CSV table of N, CA and C in Angstrom, one decimal:
chain,number,residue,atom,x,y,z
T,1,MET,N,8.8,6.1,0.2
T,1,MET,CA,9.2,5.9,-0.8
T,1,MET,C,8.4,7.1,-1.9
T,2,ILE,N,8.8,7.4,-2.7
T,2,ILE,CA,8.4,9.1,-3.2
T,2,ILE,C,8.7,8.6,-5.2
T,3,THR,N,6.8,8.2,-5.9
T,3,THR,CA,7.6,8.3,-7.0
T,3,THR,C,6.7,9.3,-7.4
T,4,PHE,N,6.9,9.4,-9.2
T,4,PHE,CA,6.4,10.5,-9.8
T,4,PHE,C,5.8,10.2,-11.5
T,5,THR,N,5.2,10.5,-11.1
T,5,THR,CA,4.6,10.5,-12.8
T,5,THR,C,3.7,11.4,-13.3
T,6,GLU,N,3.9,12.0,-15.1
T,6,GLU,CA,3.6,13.3,-14.9
T,6,GLU,C,2.5,13.1,-15.7
T,7,ASN,N,1.5,13.7,-15.9
T,7,ASN,CA,0.5,14.5,-17.1
T,7,ASN,C,0.6,15.0,-18.4
T,8,LYS,N,1.2,14.9,-19.2
T,8,LYS,CA,1.3,15.6,-20.0
T,8,LYS,C,0.2,16.8,-20.5
T,9,ASN,N,-0.8,15.7,-20.3
T,9,ASN,CA,-2.0,16.5,-20.9
T,9,ASN,C,-2.7,18.2,-20.1
T,10,ASN,N,-2.4,18.1,-18.7
T,10,ASN,CA,-1.9,19.1,-18.0
T,10,ASN,C,-1.2,19.7,-17.2
T,11,GLY,N,-0.3,18.9,-17.9
T,11,GLY,CA,1.3,19.7,-17.2
T,11,GLY,C,1.5,19.7,-15.9
T,12,ILE,N,0.8,18.6,-14.9
T,12,ILE,CA,1.5,18.2,-13.6
T,12,ILE,C,2.0,16.9,-13.2
T,13,LEU,N,2.7,17.2,-12.5
T,13,LEU,CA,3.8,15.9,-12.3
T,13,LEU,C,3.1,16.1,-11.0
T,14,TYR,N,2.9,14.9,-10.7
T,14,TYR,CA,2.0,13.7,-9.8
T,14,TYR,C,3.0,12.9,-9.3
T,15,GLY,N,3.3,13.3,-7.5
T,15,GLY,CA,4.4,13.1,-6.4
T,15,GLY,C,3.3,12.3,-5.9
T,16,ILE,N,3.8,10.8,-5.1
T,16,ILE,CA,3.0,10.1,-4.2
T,16,ILE,C,4.3,9.6,-3.4
T,17,SER,N,4.4,9.9,-2.2
T,17,SER,CA,5.3,9.6,-1.3
T,17,SER,C,4.4,8.8,-0.1
T,18,GLU,N,5.1,7.6,0.0
T,18,GLU,CA,4.4,6.8,1.2
T,18,GLU,C,5.5,5.7,2.3
T,19,GLY,N,5.2,5.4,2.9
T,19,GLY,CA,5.8,4.6,3.6
T,19,GLY,C,6.9,5.6,4.4
T,20,LYS,N,8.0,4.9,5.1
T,20,LYS,CA,9.1,5.6,6.0
T,20,LYS,C,10.0,6.6,4.9
T,21,ILE,N,9.3,7.9,4.7
T,21,ILE,CA,10.6,9.1,3.8
T,21,ILE,C,11.8,9.6,4.8
T,22,THR,N,13.0,9.5,4.3
T,22,THR,CA,14.0,10.0,4.7
T,22,THR,C,14.1,10.5,4.3
T,23,VAL,N,15.6,12.1,4.6
T,23,VAL,CA,16.3,12.8,3.9
T,23,VAL,C,16.6,12.5,2.8
T,24,GLN,N,17.2,11.6,2.9
T,24,GLN,CA,17.9,10.9,1.7
T,24,GLN,C,16.9,10.9,0.6
T,25,GLU,N,15.8,10.1,0.6
T,25,GLU,CA,15.0,10.2,-0.3
T,25,GLU,C,13.5,12.0,-0.9
T,26,MET,N,13.8,12.5,0.0
T,26,MET,CA,13.6,14.1,0.1
T,26,MET,C,14.7,14.6,-1.3
T,27,LEU,N,16.3,14.0,-0.7
T,27,LEU,CA,16.8,14.9,-1.8
T,27,LEU,C,16.6,14.5,-2.8
T,28,GLY,N,16.3,13.3,-2.9
T,28,GLY,CA,16.5,12.4,-4.4
T,28,GLY,C,15.1,12.6,-5.2
T,29,ALA,N,14.8,13.3,-4.3
T,29,ALA,CA,13.0,13.8,-5.5
T,29,ALA,C,13.7,14.9,-5.8
T,30,ILE,N,14.4,16.2,-5.4
T,30,ILE,CA,14.8,16.7,-5.8
T,30,ILE,C,15.6,16.7,-6.6
T,31,ASP,N,16.3,15.8,-7.1
T,31,ASP,CA,17.3,15.7,-7.9
T,31,ASP,C,16.8,14.7,-9.3
T,32,TYR,N,15.5,14.5,-8.8
T,32,TYR,CA,14.7,13.9,-10.1
T,32,TYR,C,14.4,14.8,-10.4
T,33,CYS,N,13.9,16.3,-10.0
T,33,CYS,CA,13.3,17.3,-11.2
T,33,CYS,C,14.6,18.1,-11.9
T,34,LEU,N,15.8,18.5,-10.9
T,34,LEU,CA,17.1,19.2,-11.4
T,34,LEU,C,17.5,17.8,-12.3
T,35,ASN,N,16.8,17.0,-12.9
T,35,ASN,CA,18.0,16.1,-13.8
T,35,ASN,C,17.0,15.6,-14.8
T,36,ASN,N,15.7,15.5,-15.0
T,36,ASN,CA,14.6,15.8,-15.8
T,36,ASN,C,14.1,17.1,-16.7
T,37,LYS,N,15.0,16.8,-18.1
T,37,LYS,CA,14.9,18.4,-19.1
T,37,LYS,C,13.5,18.5,-18.9
T,38,GLU,N,12.7,16.8,-19.6
T,38,GLU,CA,11.6,16.6,-20.2
T,38,GLU,C,10.4,18.0,-19.3
T,39,LEU,N,10.3,18.0,-18.2
T,39,LEU,CA,10.1,18.9,-17.2
T,39,LEU,C,9.4,20.4,-17.8
T,40,PRO,N,7.9,20.7,-17.4
T,40,PRO,CA,7.7,22.0,-17.8
T,40,PRO,C,9.0,23.3,-16.7
T,41,ARG,N,9.5,24.4,-17.5
T,41,ARG,CA,10.0,25.1,-16.7
T,41,ARG,C,10.0,26.0,-15.9
T,42,ASN,N,8.1,25.6,-15.8
T,42,ASN,CA,6.6,26.6,-14.9
T,42,ASN,C,6.3,25.4,-14.3
T,43,LEU,N,6.8,24.9,-13.5
T,43,LEU,CA,6.3,23.3,-13.0
T,43,LEU,C,5.3,23.1,-11.2
T,44,LEU,N,4.4,22.6,-11.7
T,44,LEU,CA,3.5,22.4,-11.1
T,44,LEU,C,3.8,20.9,-10.4
T,45,ILE,N,3.9,20.7,-9.4
T,45,ILE,CA,3.8,19.6,-8.4
T,45,ILE,C,2.6,19.4,-7.7
T,46,LEU,N,2.0,17.9,-7.6
T,46,LEU,CA,0.8,17.8,-6.9
T,46,LEU,C,1.4,16.0,-6.1
T,47,GLU,N,1.6,16.5,-4.8
T,47,GLU,CA,2.2,15.2,-4.1
T,47,GLU,C,1.0,14.7,-3.3
T,48,ASP,N,1.0,13.6,-3.1
T,48,ASP,CA,0.0,13.1,-2.3
T,48,ASP,C,0.7,12.7,-1.0
T,49,ALA,N,0.9,12.8,-0.2
T,49,ALA,CA,1.5,12.6,0.9
T,49,ALA,C,1.0,11.4,1.9
T,50,ARG,N,-0.3,11.8,2.1
T,50,ARG,CA,-1.0,11.1,2.5
T,50,ARG,C,-0.6,9.4,3.5
T,51,LEU,N,-0.5,9.2,2.8
T,51,LEU,CA,0.5,7.8,3.5
T,51,LEU,C,2.3,7.8,3.7
T,52,ALA,N,2.4,9.2,3.8
T,52,ALA,CA,4.1,9.4,4.4
T,52,ALA,C,4.1,9.2,6.1
T,53,HIS,N,5.5,8.8,6.1
T,53,HIS,CA,6.2,8.6,7.6
T,53,HIS,C,7.4,9.8,7.5
T,54,PRO,N,7.0,10.8,7.3
T,54,PRO,CA,8.8,11.2,7.3
T,54,PRO,C,9.6,11.0,9.0
T,55,GLU,N,10.6,10.4,8.1
T,55,GLU,CA,11.7,9.8,9.1
T,55,GLU,C,12.8,11.2,9.5
T,56,PHE,N,12.7,12.4,9.2
T,56,PHE,CA,13.3,13.0,9.8
T,56,PHE,C,13.0,14.3,10.1
T,57,SER,N,13.4,15.5,10.9
T,57,SER,CA,13.3,16.1,11.7
T,57,SER,C,13.2,17.5,11.2
T,58,PRO,N,12.0,18.4,12.1
T,58,PRO,CA,12.2,19.9,11.7
T,58,PRO,C,13.4,20.3,11.2
T,59,GLU,N,14.8,20.0,11.4
T,59,GLU,CA,15.9,20.6,11.5
T,59,GLU,C,16.4,20.1,10.3
T,60,ASP,N,16.0,19.1,9.7
T,60,ASP,CA,16.2,18.8,7.9
T,60,ASP,C,16.0,19.3,7.4
T,61,LEU,N,15.0,20.2,7.5
T,61,LEU,CA,14.1,21.1,6.5
T,61,LEU,C,15.1,22.0,6.1
T,62,SER,N,16.5,22.2,6.6
T,62,SER,CA,17.3,23.4,6.0
T,62,SER,C,17.7,23.1,5.4
T,63,CYS,N,18.5,21.5,5.2
T,63,CYS,CA,19.5,20.8,4.1
T,63,CYS,C,18.2,20.2,2.8
T,64,ILE,N,16.8,20.3,3.2
T,64,ILE,CA,16.0,20.1,1.7
T,64,ILE,C,15.6,21.5,1.1
T,65,ALA,N,15.9,22.4,2.4
T,65,ALA,CA,15.8,23.9,1.1
T,65,ALA,C,16.8,24.2,0.7
T,66,GLU,N,17.8,23.8,1.3
T,66,GLU,CA,19.0,24.4,0.5
T,66,GLU,C,19.5,23.4,-0.7
T,67,LYS,N,19.1,22.7,-0.8
T,67,LYS,CA,19.3,21.3,-2.4
T,67,LYS,C,18.1,21.5,-3.1
T,68,GLN,N,16.8,22.1,-2.8
T,68,GLN,CA,16.0,22.7,-3.4
T,68,GLN,C,15.9,24.3,-3.9
T,69,LYS,N,16.8,25.0,-3.5
T,69,LYS,CA,17.7,26.2,-3.8
T,69,LYS,C,18.1,26.1,-5.6
T,70,LYS,N,18.5,24.8,-5.8
T,70,LYS,CA,19.4,24.4,-6.5
T,70,LYS,C,18.3,24.4,-7.9
T,71,LEU,N,17.0,24.4,-7.9
T,71,LEU,CA,15.9,23.9,-9.0
T,71,LEU,C,15.8,25.6,-9.7
T,72,PHE,N,16.5,26.3,-8.9
T,72,PHE,CA,16.6,27.7,-9.6
T,72,PHE,C,18.0,28.0,-10.0
T,73,PRO,N,18.5,28.3,-11.4
T,73,PRO,CA,17.5,29.3,-12.2
T,73,PRO,C,16.8,28.1,-13.2
T,74,LEU,N,17.4,27.0,-13.1
T,74,LEU,CA,16.7,25.5,-14.2
T,74,LEU,C,14.9,25.8,-14.0
T,75,TYR,N,14.4,26.6,-13.2
T,75,TYR,CA,12.5,26.8,-13.5
T,75,TYR,C,12.6,28.0,-12.9
T,76,GLN,N,11.5,28.4,-13.9
T,76,GLN,CA,11.3,29.8,-13.8
T,76,GLN,C,10.4,30.1,-12.4
T,77,SER,N,9.3,28.8,-12.3
T,77,SER,CA,8.9,28.8,-11.1
T,77,SER,C,8.2,27.5,-11.1
T,78,VAL,N,7.8,27.1,-9.4
T,78,VAL,CA,7.2,25.8,-9.2
T,78,VAL,C,6.7,25.8,-8.0
T,79,ARG,N,5.2,25.3,-8.0
T,79,ARG,CA,4.4,25.9,-7.4
T,79,ARG,C,4.1,24.2,-7.2
T,80,HIS,N,3.7,23.8,-5.7
T,80,HIS,CA,4.4,22.6,-5.5
T,80,HIS,C,2.5,22.4,-4.3
T,81,ALA,N,1.8,22.2,-5.0
T,81,ALA,CA,0.6,21.0,-3.7
T,81,ALA,C,0.7,20.2,-3.1
T,82,VAL,N,0.6,19.7,-1.8
T,82,VAL,CA,1.0,18.5,-1.1
T,82,VAL,C,-0.1,18.3,0.4
T,83,ILE,N,-1.1,17.5,-0.3
T,83,ILE,CA,-1.8,16.7,0.3
T,83,ILE,C,-1.6,15.9,2.1
T,84,HIS,N,-1.9,16.4,2.5
T,84,HIS,CA,-1.7,15.8,4.1
T,84,HIS,C,-2.9,15.5,5.1
T,85,ASN,N,-2.9,14.4,6.1
T,85,ASN,CA,-4.2,14.5,6.2
T,85,ASN,C,-3.7,14.1,8.3
T,86,THR,N,-2.5,14.3,8.4
T,86,THR,CA,-2.2,14.4,9.8
T,86,THR,C,-1.4,14.9,10.8
T,87,PRO,N,-2.4,15.9,11.1
T,87,PRO,CA,-1.1,17.5,12.5
T,87,PRO,C,0.1,17.3,12.1
T,88,GLU,N,0.7,15.9,12.6
T,88,GLU,CA,1.8,16.3,12.2
T,88,GLU,C,3.0,16.1,11.0
T,89,ASN,N,2.1,15.7,10.2
T,89,ASN,CA,3.0,16.1,8.7
T,89,ASN,C,2.5,17.2,8.1
T,90,THR,N,1.5,18.1,8.4
T,90,THR,CA,1.0,19.3,7.9
T,90,THR,C,1.2,20.5,8.5
T,91,ALA,N,2.2,19.9,10.1
T,91,ALA,CA,2.8,21.3,10.4
T,91,ALA,C,4.4,21.1,10.0
T,92,LEU,N,5.1,19.4,9.8
T,92,LEU,CA,6.5,19.6,9.0
T,92,LEU,C,6.3,20.4,7.9
T,93,ALA,N,5.0,20.3,7.2
T,93,ALA,CA,5.1,21.2,5.8
T,93,ALA,C,4.9,22.9,5.7
T,94,MET,N,4.5,23.0,6.8
T,94,MET,CA,3.6,24.2,6.6
T,94,MET,C,5.1,25.2,7.2
T,95,VAL,N,6.2,24.1,8.5
T,95,VAL,CA,7.2,25.2,8.9
T,95,VAL,C,8.0,25.2,7.4
T,96,PHE,N,8.2,24.1,6.3
T,96,PHE,CA,9.3,24.1,5.3
T,96,PHE,C,8.5,25.2,4.4
T,97,GLU,N,7.4,25.3,4.6
T,97,GLU,CA,6.8,26.0,3.5
T,97,GLU,C,7.0,27.6,4.1
T,98,GLN,N,7.9,27.6,5.4
T,98,GLN,CA,7.8,29.4,5.4
T,98,GLN,C,9.7,29.6,5.1
T,99,LYS,N,10.1,27.9,5.0
T,99,LYS,CA,11.9,28.4,4.4
T,99,LYS,C,11.5,29.3,3.4
T,100,TYR,N,12.5,30.0,3.1
T,100,TYR,CA,12.8,31.0,1.7
T,100,TYR,C,14.1,30.2,0.9
T,101,ILE,N,13.1,29.9,0.1
T,101,ILE,CA,14.0,29.2,-1.2
T,101,ILE,C,13.8,30.4,-2.6
T,102,SER,N,12.8,30.6,-2.6
T,102,SER,CA,13.2,31.5,-4.0
T,102,SER,C,12.0,32.4,-4.3
T,103,PRO,N,11.4,33.5,-4.7
T,103,PRO,CA,10.5,34.3,-4.3
T,103,PRO,C,9.3,33.3,-5.9
T,104,ALA,N,10.4,32.4,-6.5
T,104,ALA,CA,9.5,31.7,-7.9
T,104,ALA,C,9.0,30.3,-6.8
T,105,TYR,N,9.5,29.6,-5.6
T,105,TYR,CA,9.0,28.3,-5.5
T,105,TYR,C,7.6,29.0,-4.6
T,106,LYS,N,6.4,28.4,-4.8
T,106,LYS,CA,5.4,28.3,-3.4
T,106,LYS,C,4.8,26.7,-3.7
T,107,LEU,N,4.6,26.7,-1.9
T,107,LEU,CA,4.5,25.4,-1.5
T,107,LEU,C,3.6,26.2,-0.4
T,108,LYS,N,2.4,24.9,-0.9
T,108,LYS,CA,0.5,25.0,0.0
T,108,LYS,C,0.3,23.6,0.9
T,109,VAL,N,-0.2,23.3,1.7
T,109,VAL,CA,-0.3,22.7,2.1
T,109,VAL,C,-2.3,22.3,2.2
T,110,PHE,N,-3.1,21.2,1.2
T,110,PHE,CA,-4.1,20.8,1.2
T,110,PHE,C,-4.5,19.6,2.1
T,111,SER,N,-5.8,19.8,2.0
T,111,SER,CA,-6.6,18.4,2.7
T,111,SER,C,-7.2,17.5,1.9
T,112,THR,N,-7.5,17.9,0.8
T,112,THR,CA,-7.9,17.2,-0.3
T,112,THR,C,-6.9,17.3,-1.6
T,113,GLU,N,-7.2,16.4,-3.2
T,113,GLU,CA,-7.1,16.8,-4.1
T,113,GLU,C,-7.4,17.6,-4.8
T,114,GLU,N,-9.3,17.7,-5.0
T,114,GLU,CA,-9.5,18.7,-5.7
T,114,GLU,C,-9.2,20.2,-4.8
T,115,GLY,N,-9.2,20.6,-3.9
T,115,GLY,CA,-8.5,21.8,-3.5
T,115,GLY,C,-7.0,22.7,-4.2
T,116,ALA,N,-6.3,21.1,-3.6
T,116,ALA,CA,-5.1,21.5,-4.4
T,116,ALA,C,-5.1,21.6,-6.2
T,117,LEU,N,-5.7,21.1,-6.8
T,117,LEU,CA,-5.6,20.7,-7.7
T,117,LEU,C,-6.2,22.7,-8.3
T,118,ILE,N,-7.4,23.3,-7.7
T,118,ILE,CA,-7.5,24.3,-8.0
T,118,ILE,C,-6.5,25.5,-7.7
T,119,TRP,N,-6.0,24.9,-6.6
T,119,TRP,CA,-4.6,26.0,-6.7
T,119,TRP,C,-3.3,26.2,-7.5
T,120,LEU,N,-3.4,25.3,-8.1
T,120,LEU,CA,-2.3,24.8,-8.9
T,120,LEU,C,-2.7,25.6,-10.1
T,121,LYS,N,-3.9,25.1,-10.7
T,121,LYS,CA,-4.4,25.8,-11.9
T,121,LYS,C,-4.7,27.2,-12.2
T,122,LYS,N,-4.5,27.8,-10.6
T,122,LYS,CA,-5.2,29.2,-10.6
T,122,LYS,C,-3.2,30.1,-10.9
T,123,ARG,N,-3.8,30.8,-11.6
T,123,ARG,CA,-2.4,31.6,-12.3
T,123,ARG,C,-2.2,33.4,-11.5
């Protein structure tokens, strides 16, 4: 399951991914950003995926990347920090990080929330 909460004080969209995560759930998370007109157009996402168990393969990442491309031109930029704590999930995110989505999309993998927040707040 993927859930989101927005902190209007710092402008960061917080996501929690936990349990079995399917391709459909990943696409649904992108739909959330596509359909939410109240999110900042320079979007900052902090996703805690330490309890996530992806049920998709590296081959499925192309489908997710194609859907993610639809965020542009709706958003001027998206900075997406994801926290992982397993080698498998870290590797999957790093493979996704190499997908070309848009020059305005940046994804980085972190092991701590503190590190992710430092990167997100840096402009």
